[in-house]
Coordinates of C-alpha atoms in Angstrom, one line a residue:
M1 CA 35.7 -66.2 62.2
R2 CA 37.3 -69.6 61.7
L3 CA 38.4 -70.1 58.1
G4 CA 39.6 -73.3 56.4
V5 CA 41.7 -73.5 53.3
L6 CA 41.6 -76.9 51.5
D7 CA 44.6 -77.0 49.2
V8 CA 44.6 -79.9 46.7
G9 CA 48.2 -79.6 45.6
S10 CA 50.5 -81.7 43.5
N11 CA 52.2 -83.3 46.5
T12 CA 49.7 -83.0 49.4
V13 CA 46.1 -82.3 50.3
H14 CA 46.4 -79.8 53.1
L15 CA 43.6 -78.3 55.2
L16 CA 44.8 -75.2 57.1
V17 CA 42.4 -73.8 59.7
V18 CA 43.0 -70.2 60.9
D19 CA 41.2 -67.7 63.1
A20 CA 40.9 -64.5 61.1
H21 CA 39.1 -61.2 60.7
P22 CA 39.8 -58.3 58.3
G23 CA 42.8 -56.2 59.3
A24 CA 44.3 -58.9 61.5
R25 CA 47.0 -61.5 61.0
P26 CA 45.5 -65.0 60.4
L27 CA 46.3 -67.2 63.4
P28 CA 46.9 -70.9 62.6
A29 CA 44.6 -73.1 64.6
H30 CA 44.9 -76.5 63.0
S31 CA 46.7 -78.3 60.1
H32 CA 45.6 -81.6 58.5
K33 CA 47.5 -83.0 55.6
A34 CA 47.9 -86.2 53.5
E35 CA 50.6 -86.8 51.0
L36 CA 49.1 -88.1 47.8
R37 CA 51.7 -86.9 45.2
L38 CA 49.1 -86.5 42.5
A39 CA 51.7 -85.2 40.1
Q40 CA 53.3 -88.7 40.1
L41 CA 49.9 -90.6 39.8
L42 CA 49.2 -89.4 36.2
D43 CA 49.0 -92.2 33.7
D44 CA 50.5 -92.1 30.2
D45 CA 47.6 -90.1 28.9
G46 CA 48.0 -87.4 31.6
A47 CA 44.9 -88.5 33.5
I48 CA 44.5 -89.1 37.2
G49 CA 43.7 -92.9 37.4
P50 CA 40.8 -94.5 39.3
E51 CA 43.1 -95.3 42.3
G52 CA 44.3 -91.7 42.5
V53 CA 40.7 -90.3 42.2
G54 CA 39.5 -92.7 44.9
K55 CA 42.4 -91.6 47.2
L56 CA 41.7 -88.0 46.5
I57 CA 38.0 -88.3 47.3
G58 CA 38.7 -90.2 50.5
T59 CA 41.2 -87.5 51.6
V60 CA 38.8 -84.7 50.9
H61 CA 36.2 -86.5 53.1
E62 CA 38.8 -86.7 55.9
A63 CA 39.6 -83.0 55.5
L64 CA 35.9 -82.1 55.6
Q65 CA 35.5 -84.1 58.9
A66 CA 38.5 -82.3 60.3
A67 CA 37.1 -78.9 59.3
E68 CA 33.8 -79.7 61.0
D69 CA 35.5 -81.0 64.1
K70 CA 37.5 -77.7 64.4
G71 CA 34.4 -75.5 63.9
V72 CA 35.3 -74.1 60.4
E73 CA 32.6 -71.6 59.3
D74 CA 33.9 -71.0 55.8
L75 CA 35.9 -73.4 53.7
L76 CA 38.0 -72.2 50.7
P77 CA 38.8 -75.2 48.5
F78 CA 41.2 -75.0 45.6
A79 CA 43.4 -77.1 43.4
T80 CA 46.7 -76.4 41.6
S81 CA 48.7 -77.8 38.8
A82 CA 48.2 -81.6 39.2
V83 CA 44.4 -81.3 38.9
R84 CA 44.6 -78.3 36.5
E85 CA 46.7 -80.2 34.0
A86 CA 45.1 -83.6 34.3
S87 CA 43.5 -84.7 31.0
N88 CA 40.4 -85.8 32.9
A89 CA 40.3 -82.7 35.2
D90 CA 36.6 -82.0 34.5
D91 CA 35.6 -85.6 35.4
V92 CA 37.7 -85.6 38.6
L93 CA 36.2 -82.2 39.7
A94 CA 32.7 -83.5 39.0
R95 CA 33.2 -86.7 41.0
I96 CA 34.6 -84.7 43.9
K97 CA 31.6 -82.4 43.9
D98 CA 29.1 -85.3 43.6
E99 CA 30.7 -87.4 46.3
T100 CA 31.8 -84.8 48.8
G101 CA 29.9 -81.6 48.0
V102 CA 33.1 -79.7 47.6
E103 CA 33.5 -77.6 44.5
L104 CA 37.2 -77.1 44.0
Q105 CA 38.3 -73.8 42.4
V106 CA 41.1 -74.6 40.0
L107 CA 43.7 -71.8 40.1
T108 CA 45.7 -70.9 37.1
G109 CA 49.4 -70.9 37.4
E110 CA 49.4 -67.1 37.2
E111 CA 46.8 -66.9 40.0
E112 CA 49.0 -69.1 42.1
A113 CA 52.0 -66.8 41.5
R114 CA 49.9 -63.7 42.3
L115 CA 48.4 -65.1 45.5
T116 CA 51.8 -66.3 46.7
F117 CA 53.2 -62.8 46.0
L118 CA 50.4 -61.2 48.0
A119 CA 51.3 -63.4 51.0
A120 CA 55.0 -62.6 50.8
R121 CA 54.2 -58.8 50.4
R122 CA 52.0 -58.9 53.5
W123 CA 54.6 -60.8 55.5
F124 CA 57.5 -58.6 54.7
G125 CA 55.6 -55.3 54.3
W126 CA 56.2 -52.2 52.1
S127 CA 59.7 -51.6 53.5
A128 CA 60.9 -54.7 51.5
G129 CA 60.6 -52.6 48.3
K130 CA 60.5 -54.5 45.0
L131 CA 60.0 -58.2 45.6
L132 CA 61.0 -61.1 43.5
V133 CA 59.2 -64.2 44.8
L134 CA 60.1 -67.8 43.9
D135 CA 57.9 -70.7 44.7
I136 CA 58.6 -74.4 43.9
G137 CA 55.6 -76.7 44.2
G138 CA 55.1 -80.3 43.3
G139 CA 53.9 -79.5 39.8
S140 CA 55.1 -76.0 38.9
L141 CA 57.5 -73.2 39.6
E142 CA 55.9 -69.7 40.2
I143 CA 57.8 -66.5 39.8
A144 CA 56.4 -63.0 40.5
Y145 CA 57.9 -59.5 40.8
G146 CA 56.6 -56.2 41.8
M147 CA 56.4 -53.2 44.1
D148 CA 52.8 -53.4 45.1
E149 CA 50.4 -56.1 46.4
E150 CA 49.7 -57.1 42.8
P151 CA 52.9 -58.2 41.0
D152 CA 53.9 -56.4 37.8
A153 CA 54.9 -59.8 36.3
A154 CA 53.9 -63.3 37.2
V155 CA 54.5 -66.6 35.5
S156 CA 54.1 -70.3 36.1
L157 CA 56.4 -72.9 34.6
P158 CA 55.9 -76.8 34.6
L159 CA 59.0 -77.2 36.8
G160 CA 57.6 -78.7 40.0
A161 CA 59.8 -81.0 42.0
G162 CA 57.4 -84.0 41.9
R163 CA 56.7 -83.6 38.2
L164 CA 60.4 -83.4 37.2
T165 CA 61.4 -86.3 39.5
A166 CA 58.7 -88.6 37.9
G167 CA 59.5 -87.6 34.4
W168 CA 63.3 -87.2 34.4
L169 CA 64.9 -89.0 37.3
P170 CA 63.8 -92.6 37.4
G171 CA 66.9 -93.9 39.1
D172 CA 67.7 -93.9 42.8
P173 CA 70.4 -92.6 43.1
P174 CA 69.7 -90.9 39.7
D175 CA 71.9 -91.5 36.7
P176 CA 74.3 -88.5 36.3
A177 CA 73.3 -88.3 32.6
D178 CA 69.7 -87.9 33.6
V179 CA 70.6 -85.2 36.1
R180 CA 72.5 -83.3 33.4
A181 CA 69.6 -83.6 31.0
L182 CA 67.2 -82.3 33.6
R183 CA 69.5 -79.4 34.5
R184 CA 69.6 -78.3 30.8
H185 CA 65.8 -78.6 30.6
V186 CA 65.2 -76.6 33.7
R187 CA 67.6 -73.8 32.8
A188 CA 66.2 -73.5 29.2
Q189 CA 62.7 -73.2 30.6
I190 CA 63.6 -70.5 33.2
A191 CA 65.9 -68.6 30.8
R192 CA 62.9 -67.9 28.5
T193 CA 61.3 -65.8 31.2
V194 CA 64.2 -63.9 32.6
G195 CA 64.0 -61.0 30.1
D196 CA 60.4 -60.4 31.1
F197 CA 61.5 -59.7 34.6
S198 CA 64.9 -58.1 34.1
R199 CA 63.5 -55.2 32.2
L200 CA 61.5 -54.3 35.3
G201 CA 64.6 -53.6 37.3
T202 CA 66.6 -55.2 40.1
P203 CA 64.6 -56.4 43.1
D204 CA 65.3 -55.0 46.5
H205 CA 64.4 -58.3 48.2
V206 CA 64.3 -61.9 47.0
V207 CA 61.9 -64.3 48.7
A208 CA 61.5 -68.0 48.4
T209 CA 58.5 -70.0 49.6
S210 CA 57.4 -73.6 49.7
K211 CA 58.6 -76.8 51.5
T212 CA 61.3 -77.4 48.8
F213 CA 63.0 -74.1 49.6
R214 CA 62.6 -74.6 53.3
Q215 CA 64.2 -78.0 53.2
L216 CA 67.1 -76.7 51.0
A217 CA 67.7 -73.9 53.5
R218 CA 67.5 -76.3 56.4
I219 CA 70.2 -78.6 55.0
S220 CA 72.3 -75.6 54.3
G221 CA 72.2 -74.6 58.0
A222 CA 69.0 -72.5 58.5
A223 CA 67.1 -72.7 61.7
R224 CA 64.7 -75.6 62.4
S225 CA 61.0 -75.1 61.9
A226 CA 60.6 -75.8 65.7
D227 CA 62.5 -72.5 66.3
G228 CA 59.4 -70.5 65.2
L229 CA 58.1 -68.5 62.3
Y230 CA 59.9 -65.3 63.1
V231 CA 63.5 -66.6 62.9
Q232 CA 65.1 -65.3 59.8
R233 CA 66.1 -68.0 57.3
E234 CA 67.8 -67.7 54.0
L235 CA 69.2 -69.9 51.3
K236 CA 72.5 -68.8 49.7
R237 CA 73.2 -69.8 46.1
R238 CA 76.8 -70.8 46.9
D239 CA 75.5 -73.3 49.6
L240 CA 73.0 -74.7 47.0
E241 CA 75.8 -75.1 44.5
D242 CA 77.7 -77.1 47.0
W243 CA 74.7 -79.3 47.8
V244 CA 73.5 -80.2 44.3
P245 CA 76.4 -82.6 43.5
R246 CA 76.1 -84.2 47.0
L247 CA 72.4 -84.7 46.5
T248 CA 73.0 -86.3 43.1
E249 CA 75.1 -89.0 44.7
M250 CA 72.6 -89.8 47.4
S251 CA 69.6 -92.2 47.4
A252 CA 66.2 -91.1 48.7
D253 CA 66.9 -93.0 51.9
E254 CA 70.1 -91.2 52.4
R255 CA 68.5 -87.8 51.9
V256 CA 66.0 -88.6 54.6
E257 CA 68.9 -88.6 57.1
L258 CA 69.6 -84.9 56.3
P259 CA 68.2 -82.3 58.7
G260 CA 64.6 -81.2 58.0
V261 CA 64.1 -83.6 55.0
S262 CA 60.9 -85.6 55.2
E263 CA 60.5 -89.1 53.8
G264 CA 57.7 -88.1 51.5
R265 CA 59.9 -85.3 49.9
S266 CA 63.3 -86.9 49.9
G267 CA 62.9 -88.4 46.4
Q268 CA 62.1 -84.9 45.0
L269 CA 64.7 -82.9 46.7
L270 CA 67.3 -83.1 44.0
A271 CA 64.9 -82.0 41.3
G272 CA 63.8 -79.1 43.5
A273 CA 67.4 -78.2 44.1
L274 CA 68.1 -78.1 40.4
V275 CA 65.2 -75.7 39.9
A276 CA 66.2 -73.5 42.8
E277 CA 69.8 -73.4 41.7
G278 CA 68.8 -72.6 38.1
A279 CA 66.3 -69.9 39.1
M280 CA 68.8 -68.2 41.5
D281 CA 71.6 -68.4 39.0
L282 CA 69.7 -67.1 36.0
F283 CA 68.0 -64.3 38.0
G284 CA 71.4 -63.3 39.5
V285 CA 70.2 -64.1 43.1
E286 CA 72.9 -64.6 45.7
S287 CA 70.6 -65.1 48.6
A288 CA 66.8 -65.6 49.1
E289 CA 64.9 -65.2 52.4
I290 CA 62.5 -67.9 53.2
C291 CA 58.9 -66.7 53.7
P292 CA 56.7 -68.8 56.0
W293 CA 53.6 -67.6 54.2
A294 CA 52.7 -68.8 50.7
L295 CA 49.7 -69.8 48.5
R296 CA 47.4 -70.9 51.3
E297 CA 47.9 -67.7 53.2
G298 CA 47.4 -65.7 50.0
V299 CA 44.0 -67.3 49.5
I300 CA 43.1 -66.5 53.1
L301 CA 44.2 -62.9 52.8
R302 CA 42.4 -62.4 49.5
R303 CA 39.2 -63.7 51.1
L304 CA 39.6 -61.4 54.1
D305 CA 40.1 -58.4 51.8
H306 CA 36.6 -59.1 50.4
M307 CA 34.9 -59.5 53.8
P308 CA 33.1 -56.5 55.4
S309 CA 35.0 -55.1 58.3

């Protein structure tokens, strides 16, 4: 059947259409996305303002039309941290349902981590052993660890690249003092969780997902996305440590000139790099392999697992 996943994330609203059936690899058929950056549209009270809600509803309408055009039989709509943590989340969800008919399932941070872990496990298989999975979104950082398809530990921290950029790095280029303050904040948040994972043992394989990690790997020399899903890509901590001071000195416009960096994400790249560097350092990770599957694929796989074969 043709499935659609509608992901209302902190950076983008993304419709992914796949051809899928139980026991088979989901095959991408279409992708439709719009960058709203909801994590940066929250007002002083933590609410998504009228303009942001209007844009969101319009974007959901467009995604529904795209899903219909592509023959989607079953739509799986969900929202992550930007909607989850908005002070007016219930009102936003009710308006979306009233005006589009879409009832968004709001995932908890732990659910995000668990579904992303499932996607990474299915991609790399059982031979990868104990996995540590890191995922940087626009609003949050997810960390999960385990041997099976369900992780033994999974946490979500409010350390998304969009959220941190909006709250900590107002300058362009950023003030070095702001960068140092953000670095301290990020590492203090991550350090609180390290003990919960380290007592479970050393991972056999460390995996990184999300556009932030892909872009950091690309500027560090990894293969282009055009080279295909099956080219191995990795991000080394030493390369990241070289790039952080360089990114600090760049404006958003200068970062756009780097390979693989999109205009919509260039402003967030430094905050994402600080989170990635902090996580890899505190967890003792020298290198992480980039996984092309993440949360959306995890949602699809979980849906397929519950379909009759």
